[in-house]
Amino acid sequence: MRESSQSRYAEIYARWQADPEGFWAEAAKAIDWITPPRRIFDASAGVYGRWFVGGVCNTCYNAVDRHVAAGRGGQAALIYDSPVSGTQRTLTYAELLTEVRTLGAVLRDLGVGKGDRVVLYMPMVPEAVIAMLACARIGAVHSVVFGGFAAKELATRIEDAAPKVILAASCGIEPNRLVAYKPLLDQAIEMAAVKPEACLILKRPQMDCDLVPGRDHDWQETCAAARRAGESVDCAHMAATDPLYVLYTSGTTGKPKGVVRDTGGHLVALRWSMENLYGIKPGEVFWTASDIGWVVGHSYIVYGPLILGATSVIYEGKPVGTPDPGAFWRVIAEHKVVALFTAPTALRAIKKEDPEAAHLAGRDLSAFRTLFLAGERADPDTVRWAEETLNVPVIDHWWQTETGWAIAGNPVGLGTLPVKRGSPTVPMPGYDVRIVDEAARPVPAGVMGSIVIKLPLPPGCLPTLFQQDDRFREGYLTEFPGYYKTSDAGFIDADGYLFVMGRTDDIINVAGHRLSTGGMEEVLASHPDIAECAVIGVKDELKGEVPCGFVVLKAGERRAPEVIEKELVALVRERIGPVAAFKLAITVPRLPKTRSGKILRGTMKKIADAESWAAPATIDDPGALDDIEASLKAHGLGG
Ligand code: COA
Ligand code: AMP
């Protein structure tokens, strides 16, 4: 480990290593417990053990009520900044408490109780955050579905979560169009075998929608009536091990995985990370430019900043085009943001449109201290550009939906370690990160391998998958016994810095969004004219990666390939959603395979990314790779 005289990281990490339970017991003191935990870690409970067993607490209480009780009622909790709707609104902690109490009472009146699931399909509006907190308040388990997913994906999640109630809005606002959410919700409910008892619909001024009699309720009217009647609800007493939420994420098949977040461990881990990783103090303004539909939004738009008593910015807009590439600098300056957390792709978008950062001119960024990046690999060029443009430390950190907070990062609150561009720096306390080969043997420093984490995972990480303990064991714990498999590959250098280079499975990362190529292949294969297909992620300057589908048409197909390719692009958009950014389907005469029939996706990717490649010895028909190269060339790809 490189020494840094200013950083307490080495000392704190060593303290955790020496006494993990003592470390987390200390961290747990920053949380208000109704009943303190009986045991910090119980190795005999759950799939690999459970944190804070016997503890009773409530997440909404810790995120809202306790700050009002401590005299922070007049402080801003949320700043809503929406260039796409031309609105700004600030909610103080006291106002947030009133809103959450009312919506909690409305949900209770709709029959929602402890343990019931509630699905949210919402744009980036304050009501979405209020809804998540209202669920937490009454002990309901929320499951937020990102607005860029299509009806079919929403239906899959509704079917798995079996929500009692769904909360949605009439529309989302994209720079070039309004996205009518309500028809998508109606289609999804129609498709799903499991139906909600009720829906609460937020009618936005930009777009009205029809309500289904007997099922749908108008959000504003219902809440106004509850407010007039003086309705309110107190915080439910939750076991630390009770689920707070389920968040679906892409797996290696089309069926998404329901990542479960527990109550106590999540509170403790996020509170620790806000202070020690992000270096934020209560009362400061923290901005995560993501979406509440992703884990980054759950942890650092909603829960992390509020648990700490900071002010969180909810931004409904894009880095560019709303209205210009200076949007991020405007928000930082206007709201005195001290730290921004975004995905590298957002910076690449800004850099592309405004390489000289002319839009920074005249903006007062004096409050701004740190830029945090995650969601995809932070390429050194983008990091350098951001450092030079903003003149603040640019901190990459690496994590996953499953972990809920950073596995590796540079702990600003403990004293920033020297930055090595391209590395998310070092493991956070709680994570014992190892690099291993296929036989689970440790590899030397500097050698690439699978990144695994020694069990148990720290507080805040998933205890299991929703109603699927076996899938959790098989998907994460079986291949490397005693370890959690991250499905990322990388290496640790001689200074102990981690480098995360890419996935070992079929997940691709498109503009910071995690997508399954297997899921896209299922959609392509369902087209009647397709004999077989393969989807790979191709390098993209802006989005990091974009999907590219290769298809073989059924014998005797007479329609022009271009017509079918267009249908395939539309089909993926319809089934998975615009977020898949699937714009390229290429017809080829055959797919390259090994003699045992395995499609050579890795080699295809190398060709598409213009990297050096060689046909593997096991290839069945070497000419098939030449076909791929020729088809890619015809589309201007592959160098
Ligand atoms: N509801 C409906 N549609 C949505 C949506 C939402 N909430 N979010 C995105 N979409 C649509 C977009 O309109 C776009 O549709 P199009 O194909 O008709 O243009 C498509 O999904 C892809 O969206 P996106 O990936 O956002 O690409 P983009 O081209 O619109 O913008 C960036 C590119 C780089 C500006 C954008 O990806 C960005 O800001 N990324 C930040 C990454 C991020 O927040 N990651 C979260 C994890 S940290
Ligand atoms: P998600 O679950 O959507 O947060 O996506 C998690 C995946 O994104 C990880 O498994 C990585 O492949 C990738 N990822 C996230 N952050 C980083 C990072 N800082 N560096 C490299 N890859 C990252």
XYZ file of C-alpha atoms and ligand atoms in Angstrom:
710
model
C 0.000 0.000 0.000
C 1.267 3.463 -0.895
C 1.713 5.574 2.190
C -0.135 8.842 2.477
C 0.680 10.731 5.626
C -2.653 12.569 5.514
C -4.940 9.572 5.102
C -6.262 7.481 7.987
C -7.315 4.786 5.509
C -4.637 2.208 6.345
C -5.310 2.518 10.078
C -9.105 2.275 9.682
C -8.918 -0.680 7.269
C -6.568 -2.485 9.659
C -8.956 -1.783 12.534
C -11.778 -3.415 10.580
C -9.553 -6.405 9.699
C -8.588 -6.905 13.336
C -12.149 -6.757 14.661
C -14.904 -6.628 12.040
C -17.748 -6.867 14.546
C -16.254 -4.197 16.794
C -15.818 -1.961 13.742
C -19.459 -2.256 12.662
C -20.740 -2.035 16.246
C -19.021 1.336 16.456
C -20.443 2.451 13.083
C -23.933 1.367 14.190
C -23.869 4.007 16.937
C -24.551 6.670 14.286
C -28.002 5.138 13.743
C -31.068 5.587 15.967
C -32.228 2.152 17.103
C -35.558 1.381 18.757
C -33.851 -1.695 20.169
C -30.085 -2.065 19.670
C -28.913 -5.251 17.973
C -28.430 -8.313 20.149
C -25.639 -9.562 17.884
C -23.582 -7.560 15.419
C -23.144 -10.535 13.077
C -24.810 -13.920 13.286
C -22.950 -16.338 11.023
C -25.602 -19.010 11.483
C -28.463 -16.911 10.104
C -29.417 -16.442 6.437
C -27.418 -17.680 3.468
C -23.994 -16.446 4.633
C -24.929 -14.783 7.958
C -26.948 -11.676 8.903
C -26.003 -8.269 10.318
C -27.393 -6.573 13.430
C -29.633 -9.458 14.466
C -32.202 -8.504 17.107
C -31.937 -4.812 16.249
C -35.176 -2.882 15.695
C -35.193 0.381 13.731
C -36.911 2.290 10.935
C -35.193 3.696 7.848
C -37.643 6.587 7.358
C -37.184 7.599 10.994
C -33.431 7.734 10.492
C -33.735 9.595 7.181
C -36.362 12.152 8.178
C -37.936 12.216 11.668
C -34.739 12.245 13.666
C -33.389 15.281 11.829
C -36.594 17.221 12.571
C -36.394 16.106 16.208
C -32.776 17.287 16.310
C -33.725 20.783 15.100
C -32.992 20.418 11.365
C -36.664 20.797 10.363
C -36.036 24.086 8.580
C -33.075 22.772 6.569
C -33.557 21.748 2.944
C -33.794 17.977 2.610
C -34.493 17.870 -1.124
C -33.832 20.350 -3.908
C -35.749 19.401 -7.045
C -34.194 20.937 -10.146
C -35.926 20.058 -13.383
C -34.780 21.820 -16.542
C -37.031 19.568 -18.624
C -40.176 20.868 -16.904
C -38.809 24.298 -15.986
C -39.467 23.716 -12.273
C -37.506 24.032 -9.043
C -38.792 23.167 -5.584
C -37.165 22.856 -2.186
C -38.563 20.650 0.578
C -37.328 21.133 4.118
C -36.982 18.156 6.436
C -40.176 19.299 8.246
C -42.092 19.500 4.948
C -40.718 16.149 3.866
C -41.913 14.626 7.134
C -45.439 15.952 6.586
C -45.508 14.603 3.023
C -44.182 11.205 4.012
C -46.610 10.869 6.919
C -49.533 11.662 4.621
C -48.522 9.353 1.781
C -47.756 6.621 4.316
C -51.309 6.976 5.632
C -52.694 6.829 2.077
C -50.785 3.606 1.405
C -52.033 2.155 4.684
C -55.611 3.079 3.683
C -55.048 1.231 0.394
C -54.310 -1.858 2.467
C -50.508 -1.809 2.359
C -48.852 -3.212 5.479
C -45.516 -4.431 6.737
C -43.780 -6.722 4.241
C -46.161 -5.925 1.361
C -44.468 -4.946 -1.862
C -45.095 -1.626 -3.646
C -43.819 -1.094 -7.195
C -42.825 2.418 -8.291
C -42.636 3.428 -11.957
C -41.803 7.085 -11.688
C -39.758 9.872 -13.230
C -37.290 11.972 -11.227
C -39.774 14.005 -9.187
C -39.841 14.588 -5.410
C -42.974 12.432 -5.127
C -40.876 9.394 -6.088
C -38.540 9.981 -3.128
C -41.492 10.680 -0.835
C -43.025 7.387 -1.979
C -39.878 5.381 -1.221
C -39.694 6.921 2.256
C -43.438 6.387 2.862
C -42.978 2.685 2.087
C -40.024 2.521 4.468
C -42.112 4.290 7.104
C -44.865 1.674 7.120
C -42.548 -1.284 6.535
C -43.631 -1.922 2.943
C -40.941 -3.168 0.549
C -40.548 -0.854 -2.428
C -39.396 -1.980 -5.819
C -38.554 0.856 -8.187
C -38.560 0.144 -11.920
C -36.554 2.524 -14.121
C -38.768 4.590 -16.464
C -36.725 3.689 -19.548
C -37.854 0.053 -19.348
C -40.725 -1.065 -21.554
C -44.036 -2.622 -20.480
C -42.745 -6.190 -20.814
C -39.836 -5.597 -18.414
C -42.183 -3.838 -15.981
C -44.559 -6.798 -16.217
C -41.781 -9.271 -15.356
C -40.963 -7.258 -12.245
C -44.627 -6.899 -11.227
C -45.043 -10.639 -11.574
C -42.015 -11.402 -9.423
C -42.635 -8.770 -6.729
C -46.423 -9.273 -6.611
C -47.068 -5.719 -5.371
C -50.236 -4.832 -3.506
C -50.094 -1.300 -4.909
C -48.274 0.386 -7.811
C -47.274 4.037 -7.741
C -46.735 5.704 -11.099
C -46.898 9.017 -12.924
C -48.687 10.026 -16.108
C -45.418 10.709 -17.905
C -41.676 11.082 -17.916
C -39.966 13.910 -19.763
C -37.102 13.188 -22.135
C -35.465 16.128 -23.930
C -37.003 15.198 -27.273
C -40.371 13.817 -26.135
C -42.863 13.102 -23.372
C -42.884 9.433 -22.396
C -46.439 8.341 -21.581
C -45.918 6.038 -18.578
C -49.565 5.291 -17.879
C -50.275 3.280 -21.076
C -47.059 1.319 -20.420
C -48.246 0.611 -16.873
C -51.685 -0.498 -18.109
C -50.080 -2.828 -20.677
C -47.730 -4.243 -18.055
C -50.584 -4.975 -15.638
C -52.497 -6.560 -18.506
C -49.514 -8.831 -19.295
C -48.657 -9.769 -15.711
C -50.275 -12.841 -14.217
C -50.303 -11.098 -10.825
C -52.358 -7.889 -10.526
C -52.064 -5.067 -7.989
C -55.122 -4.171 -5.911
C -54.688 -0.465 -6.536
C -52.589 2.132 -8.371
C -51.864 5.670 -7.278
C -51.214 7.885 -10.281
C -49.438 11.231 -10.212
C -50.918 13.333 -12.997
C -48.213 15.675 -14.178
C -49.226 18.989 -15.779
C -47.371 18.020 -18.977
C -49.679 15.056 -19.699
C -53.051 13.871 -18.437
C -54.081 10.213 -18.352
C -57.128 8.036 -17.850
C -57.714 6.289 -14.548
C -59.135 2.763 -14.431
C -62.278 2.942 -12.248
C -62.035 0.891 -9.077
C -58.273 0.406 -9.429
C -56.587 3.752 -10.058
C -56.554 6.684 -7.651
C -55.493 10.246 -8.340
C -52.322 10.879 -6.274
C -52.847 14.604 -5.578
C -56.576 14.259 -4.807
C -56.075 11.278 -2.499
C -53.233 12.951 -0.607
C -55.145 16.243 -0.350
C -58.122 14.415 1.162
C -55.857 12.601 3.624
C -54.213 15.908 4.573
C -57.621 17.559 5.144
C -58.640 14.628 7.335
C -55.416 15.072 9.334
C -54.245 11.566 8.505
C -50.747 10.543 9.488
C -48.840 7.378 10.179
C -46.028 6.534 12.592
C -42.866 4.601 11.811
C -43.253 0.821 11.881
C -40.874 -1.129 14.086
C -38.704 -3.109 11.692
C -36.226 -5.853 12.408
C -32.752 -4.917 11.168
C -32.964 -8.016 8.968
C -36.335 -7.082 7.403
C -36.158 -6.091 3.749
C -36.257 -2.376 2.932
C -36.476 -2.826 -0.803
C -36.080 -5.157 -3.763
C -34.296 -3.768 -6.816
C -34.240 -5.805 -10.001
C -31.032 -5.914 -11.968
C -29.919 -7.657 -15.133
C -28.843 -11.237 -14.730
C -27.305 -13.529 -17.291
C -30.720 -14.509 -18.573
C -33.680 -12.356 -19.536
C -35.188 -12.893 -16.064
C -33.947 -10.106 -13.805
C -32.698 -10.757 -10.302
C -34.430 -9.195 -7.318
C -31.632 -7.837 -5.146
C -32.834 -7.607 -1.533
C -31.628 -4.791 0.723
C -32.066 -5.218 4.450
C -32.945 -2.478 6.917
C -30.221 -2.255 9.577
C -27.100 -3.078 7.585
C -28.106 -0.619 4.864
C -28.585 2.209 7.391
C -25.215 1.597 9.016
C -23.230 1.147 5.784
C -24.676 4.188 4.014
C -24.205 6.449 7.044
C -20.572 5.303 7.281
C -19.964 5.865 3.568
C -21.406 9.399 3.511
C -18.973 10.582 6.145
C -15.886 8.501 5.424
C -15.958 7.798 1.695
C -17.714 10.920 0.386
C -16.504 13.227 3.160
C -19.891 14.950 3.560
C -21.170 16.723 6.673
C -24.809 17.132 7.741
C -26.309 20.250 6.178
C -24.109 20.140 3.054
C -25.537 19.748 -0.453
C -24.803 16.422 -2.157
C -25.847 15.714 -5.720
C -26.055 12.355 -7.420
C -26.944 12.789 -11.091
C -28.450 9.376 -11.687
C -32.015 8.069 -11.509
C -33.928 6.592 -8.589
C -34.480 3.544 -10.807
C -30.841 2.498 -10.304
C -29.012 1.463 -7.151
C -26.906 4.629 -7.334
C -30.121 6.617 -7.040
C -31.462 4.494 -4.178
C -28.281 4.833 -2.148
C -27.083 8.320 -2.958
C -30.041 10.379 -4.183
C -32.371 9.093 -1.482
C -31.060 7.184 1.496
C -27.390 8.107 2.031
C -27.719 11.913 2.051
C -30.956 11.858 4.062
C -29.686 9.381 6.668
C -26.763 11.763 7.195
C -28.965 14.889 7.364
C -27.510 16.424 4.211
C -29.427 18.093 1.371
C -29.931 15.978 -1.751
C -30.474 17.343 -5.256
C -33.050 15.581 -7.432
C -32.144 16.497 -11.008
C -34.613 15.794 -13.804
C -32.510 16.476 -16.860
C -29.453 15.367 -18.783
C -25.830 16.442 -18.810
C -26.278 17.871 -22.309
C -29.245 19.250 -24.220
C -31.192 20.475 -21.178
C -30.483 23.026 -22.444
C -26.706 22.857 -22.937
C -23.491 21.168 -21.722
C -23.281 23.713 -18.883
C -26.288 22.221 -17.056
C -24.189 20.380 -14.438
C -22.110 23.487 -13.690
C -25.288 25.562 -13.318
C -26.767 23.117 -10.791
C -23.521 22.949 -8.791
C -23.259 26.736 -8.671
C -26.936 27.493 -7.995
C -27.375 25.014 -5.178
C -23.863 25.221 -3.698
C -23.244 21.537 -4.293
C -20.148 20.285 -2.434
C -19.890 16.909 -4.199
C -21.304 15.491 -7.429
C -21.603 11.778 -8.137
C -22.213 10.825 -11.753
C -21.257 8.276 -14.409
C -18.212 8.820 -16.676
C -20.526 8.697 -19.704
C -22.150 11.951 -18.559
C -18.744 13.667 -18.565
C -17.900 12.209 -21.961
C -21.164 13.697 -23.250
C -20.259 17.133 -21.844
C -16.675 16.909 -23.097
C -17.850 16.001 -26.588
C -20.097 19.065 -26.863
C -17.938 21.500 -24.923
C -14.325 20.257 -24.907
C -12.954 23.596 -23.712
C -15.647 23.834 -20.989
C -16.699 27.267 -22.217
C -19.959 26.804 -20.285
C -18.048 26.899 -17.011
C -17.221 30.563 -17.507
C -18.836 32.809 -14.931
C -20.102 29.948 -12.759
C -19.168 30.121 -9.089
C -18.101 26.599 -8.160
C -16.340 27.674 -4.963
C -18.385 25.307 -2.755
C -17.527 22.309 -4.973
C -14.920 19.951 -3.491
C -15.100 16.513 -5.127
C -16.363 14.704 -8.212
C -17.231 11.017 -7.744
C -17.595 8.609 -10.659
C -19.075 5.101 -10.825
C -21.373 2.903 -12.839
C -18.769 1.919 -15.432
C -15.004 1.999 -15.775
C -13.704 5.569 -15.519
C -11.302 5.821 -18.440
C -8.132 7.817 -17.660
C -8.779 10.371 -20.450
C -12.154 11.337 -19.009
C -10.740 11.505 -15.480
C -7.886 13.745 -16.658
C -10.260 16.047 -18.545
C -12.502 16.388 -15.484
C -9.534 17.061 -13.172
C -8.141 19.734 -15.463
C -11.534 21.295 -16.132
C -12.876 21.383 -12.586
C -9.695 21.527 -10.563
C -11.032 19.165 -7.871
C -10.144 15.545 -7.049
C -11.947 13.125 -9.385
C -12.673 9.961 -7.461
C -13.595 6.724 -9.210
C -15.302 4.092 -7.079
C -16.531 0.633 -7.945
C -19.650 -1.155 -6.812
C -22.724 -3.064 -7.955
C -26.471 -3.175 -7.370
C -25.788 -6.209 -5.209
C -23.455 -4.410 -2.795
C -25.454 -1.177 -2.450
C -22.317 0.859 -1.688
C -18.698 1.033 -2.769
C -16.562 -2.093 -2.713
C -13.525 -0.001 -3.594
C -13.039 3.721 -3.482
C -10.824 6.545 -2.348
C -11.994 7.552 1.140
C -12.159 11.333 0.984
C -13.496 11.548 4.557
C -10.509 9.635 5.896
C -8.038 11.638 3.829
C -7.773 11.184 0.076
C -5.147 8.703 -1.124
C -3.081 9.537 -4.234
C -5.273 9.022 -7.305
C -4.168 6.558 -9.970
C -6.272 7.233 -13.037
C -8.083 4.086 -14.166
C -8.219 2.627 -10.649
C -11.095 2.945 -8.152
C -8.283 2.872 -5.537
C -8.618 0.505 -2.564
C -11.132 -1.807 -0.852
C -13.412 -0.176 1.676
C -13.470 -1.553 5.236
C -15.795 -4.548 5.220
C -14.516 -5.849 1.894
C -11.691 -8.371 1.647
C -11.109 -8.237 -2.116
C -9.052 -10.946 -3.840
C -8.050 -11.697 -7.425
C -8.205 -15.385 -8.291
C -7.760 -17.679 -11.272
C -10.327 -20.159 -12.586
C -9.387 -22.676 -9.894
C -9.958 -20.037 -7.173
C -6.189 -19.716 -6.548
C -4.856 -16.225 -5.749
C -2.880 -14.638 -8.575
C 0.206 -12.407 -8.097
C 0.029 -8.589 -8.076
C -0.524 -7.145 -11.524
C -2.066 -10.321 -12.969
C -5.663 -10.248 -14.222
C -8.208 -12.583 -12.695
C -11.731 -12.800 -11.328
C -12.484 -10.319 -8.573
C -14.027 -12.032 -5.550
C -14.886 -10.890 -2.028
C -14.268 -13.097 0.989
C -17.481 -13.864 2.860
C -19.213 -12.483 4.779
C -20.145 -9.454 2.732
C -20.300 -6.298 4.869
C -23.488 -4.581 6.090
C -25.554 -3.065 3.261
C -24.825 -5.841 0.749
C -27.531 -8.189 -0.419
C -28.356 -11.018 2.016
C -30.056 -12.948 -0.817
C -32.201 -12.615 -3.965
C -35.915 -12.036 -3.491
C -37.503 -15.425 -2.772
C -34.570 -17.142 -4.492
C -31.930 -18.255 -1.983
C -30.825 -21.033 -4.335
C -30.337 -18.696 -7.294
C -28.302 -16.446 -4.990
C -26.061 -19.346 -3.915
C -25.665 -20.677 -7.445
C -25.101 -17.300 -9.089
C -22.693 -15.793 -6.570
C -21.348 -18.200 -3.959
C -20.792 -21.592 -5.592
C -18.036 -21.034 -8.173
C -15.508 -19.759 -5.606
C -16.416 -21.443 -2.293
C -16.147 -19.036 0.657
C -16.199 -16.035 -1.656
C -18.744 -13.799 -3.380
C -18.206 -13.691 -7.149
C -18.455 -10.119 -8.471
C -18.429 -11.224 -12.145
C -15.935 -8.437 -12.751
C -12.354 -9.063 -13.832
C -9.317 -7.026 -12.936
C -6.073 -6.907 -10.998
C -4.457 -5.426 -7.900
C -1.143 -3.647 -8.486
C 1.946 -3.720 -6.287
C 0.660 -0.693 -4.315
C -2.598 -2.470 -3.467
C -4.662 -0.426 -5.950
C -7.497 -2.278 -7.629
C -8.184 -2.037 -11.375
C -11.597 -3.190 -12.640
C -11.423 -3.946 -16.339
C -14.725 -5.575 -17.351
C -17.350 -8.246 -16.778
C -16.764 -11.966 -16.982
C -20.391 -12.691 -17.933
C -22.737 -11.462 -20.657
C -23.610 -8.197 -18.893
C -22.729 -5.048 -20.805
C -22.626 -1.495 -19.545
C -24.351 1.020 -21.807
C -24.091 4.655 -20.658
C -23.698 3.440 -17.078
C -26.778 1.230 -17.427
C -26.383 -2.484 -16.777
C -27.933 -4.666 -19.460
C -27.970 -8.350 -20.299
C -26.991 -9.363 -23.832
C -28.638 -12.720 -23.038
C -31.925 -10.851 -22.486
C -31.549 -9.130 -25.875
C -30.747 -12.448 -27.569
C -33.992 -13.870 -26.165
C -35.906 -11.015 -27.816
C -34.125 -11.439 -31.189
C -34.632 -15.205 -31.122
C -38.382 -14.699 -30.627
C -38.645 -13.043 -34.073
C -40.185 -15.586 -36.494
C -37.522 -15.077 -39.185
C -34.477 -15.572 -36.958
C -32.666 -18.905 -36.907
C -29.962 -17.898 -34.442
C -28.351 -14.814 -33.017
C -25.606 -13.381 -30.813
C -25.472 -9.990 -29.120
C -22.181 -8.420 -28.076
C -21.180 -5.087 -26.544
C -19.156 -2.958 -28.934
C -16.905 -0.125 -27.719
C -18.535 3.289 -28.005
C -16.846 6.635 -27.408
C -19.843 8.161 -25.635
C -21.696 5.308 -23.958
C -18.718 3.071 -23.197
C -20.402 0.152 -24.918
C -23.422 -0.307 -27.180
C -25.112 -3.564 -28.077
C -24.746 -5.055 -31.545
C -26.820 -8.049 -32.655
C -25.733 -10.591 -35.287
C -28.549 -12.645 -36.746
C -28.824 -15.585 -39.097
C -32.108 -15.693 -41.007
C -34.120 -18.870 -41.368
C -33.471 -20.749 -44.608
C -35.766 -19.700 -47.430
C -36.454 -16.252 -45.913
C -37.366 -14.002 -48.827
C -37.778 -10.595 -47.225
C -34.871 -8.155 -47.455
C -32.489 -8.412 -44.471
C -32.699 -4.604 -43.951
C -36.443 -4.879 -43.328
C -35.993 -7.617 -40.753
C -33.094 -5.756 -39.095
C -35.362 -2.709 -38.626
C -38.043 -4.937 -37.093
C -35.474 -6.369 -34.685
C -34.371 -2.925 -33.524
C -38.005 -1.983 -32.928
C -38.674 -5.283 -31.139
C -35.891 -4.782 -28.583
C -37.089 -1.226 -27.954
C -40.642 -2.497 -27.475
C -39.750 -5.460 -25.251
C -36.817 -4.149 -23.195
C -37.100 -0.400 -23.690
C -35.246 2.579 -25.146
C -32.627 2.278 -22.389
C -31.184 -0.794 -24.153
C -29.936 1.573 -26.907
C -30.155 -1.341 -29.339
C -29.739 0.286 -32.755
C -27.707 -2.239 -34.743
C -28.808 -5.651 -36.014
C -26.582 -7.196 -38.697
C -27.516 -10.168 -40.840
C -24.710 -12.704 -41.370
C -24.740 -16.024 -43.255
C -23.551 -17.985 -40.183
C -22.222 -17.410 -36.674
C -18.664 -18.377 -35.699
C -18.698 -21.338 -33.335
C -16.412 -23.840 -31.704
C -16.729 -27.460 -32.760
C -18.819 -28.039 -29.637
C -21.256 -25.352 -30.795
C -20.274 -22.447 -28.494
C -20.665 -19.075 -30.199
C -17.362 -17.170 -30.227
C -18.707 -13.922 -28.763
C -15.314 -12.927 -27.304
C -13.582 -13.098 -30.694
C -16.501 -11.293 -32.357
C -16.127 -8.496 -29.818
C -12.395 -8.210 -30.499
C -13.096 -7.858 -34.223
C -15.782 -5.235 -33.600
C -13.510 -3.287 -31.230
C -10.693 -3.390 -33.824
C -8.431 -5.289 -31.423
C -5.993 -7.935 -32.593
C -7.639 -11.336 -32.800
C -6.902 -14.875 -33.850
C -9.290 -17.697 -34.657
C -9.244 -20.170 -31.762
C -7.952 -23.665 -32.557
C -11.346 -25.134 -31.704
C -13.208 -23.119 -34.366
C -15.554 -25.095 -36.526
C -15.473 -22.962 -39.663
C -12.793 -20.207 -39.750
C -14.568 -18.463 -42.646
C -17.398 -17.469 -40.289
C -15.139 -14.941 -38.558
C -14.261 -13.378 -41.905
C -18.001 -12.981 -42.534
C -18.341 -11.111 -39.237
C -15.413 -8.851 -40.089
C -16.830 -8.095 -43.545
C -20.330 -7.328 -42.175
C -18.905 -5.033 -39.524
C -16.775 -3.222 -42.129
C -19.903 -2.692 -44.207
C -21.384 -0.902 -41.150
C -18.239 1.182 -40.577
C -17.173 -0.894 -37.566
C -14.219 -3.059 -36.704
C -11.461 -0.702 -37.856
N -37.798 7.165 -19.243
C -38.001 6.909 -20.545
N -37.020 6.829 -21.458
C -35.765 7.031 -21.026
C -35.466 7.303 -19.690
C -36.553 7.372 -18.772
N -36.363 7.612 -17.486
N -34.146 7.460 -19.563
C -33.611 7.292 -20.776
N -34.594 7.033 -21.671
C -34.437 6.813 -23.113
C -33.765 7.994 -23.787
O -34.701 8.983 -24.171
C -33.120 7.354 -24.996
O -34.126 7.152 -25.958
P -33.860 7.356 -27.547
O -33.265 6.054 -27.996
O -35.227 7.589 -28.103
O -32.953 8.524 -27.701
C -32.731 5.965 -24.489
O -33.558 5.732 -23.332
C -31.286 5.830 -24.074
O -31.063 6.778 -23.029
P -29.654 7.206 -22.453
O -28.841 6.002 -22.187
O -29.878 8.141 -21.324
O -28.951 7.895 -23.665
P -29.111 9.335 -24.247
O -28.566 9.225 -25.636
O -30.472 9.894 -24.078
O -28.098 10.218 -23.358
C -26.159 10.403 -21.947
C -26.719 9.910 -23.256
C -24.700 10.052 -21.825
C -26.326 11.906 -21.878
C -26.944 9.724 -20.833
O -26.833 8.354 -20.983
C -26.596 10.058 -19.429
O -26.790 11.115 -18.896
N -26.101 9.091 -18.724
C -25.823 9.211 -17.326
C -25.639 7.846 -16.826
C -26.370 7.539 -15.587
O -27.078 8.335 -15.026
N -26.200 6.302 -15.163
C -26.853 5.762 -14.009
C -25.924 4.906 -13.215
S -24.772 5.903 -12.286
P -24.813 -1.856 -11.494
O -25.206 -3.068 -10.752
O -25.838 -1.399 -12.469
O -24.361 -0.748 -10.563
O -23.546 -2.256 -12.383
C -22.446 -2.831 -11.750
C -21.353 -3.094 -12.744
O -20.934 -1.870 -13.362
C -20.125 -3.626 -12.089
O -20.183 -5.016 -11.880
C -19.034 -3.228 -13.073
O -18.986 -4.101 -14.162
C -19.527 -1.878 -13.556
N -18.931 -0.789 -12.757
C -19.550 -0.022 -11.856
N -18.704 0.900 -11.351
C -17.505 0.690 -11.941
C -16.201 1.298 -11.829
N -15.996 2.336 -11.034
N -15.190 0.787 -12.586
C -15.403 -0.260 -13.403
N -16.607 -0.864 -13.553
C -17.649 -0.408 -12.837
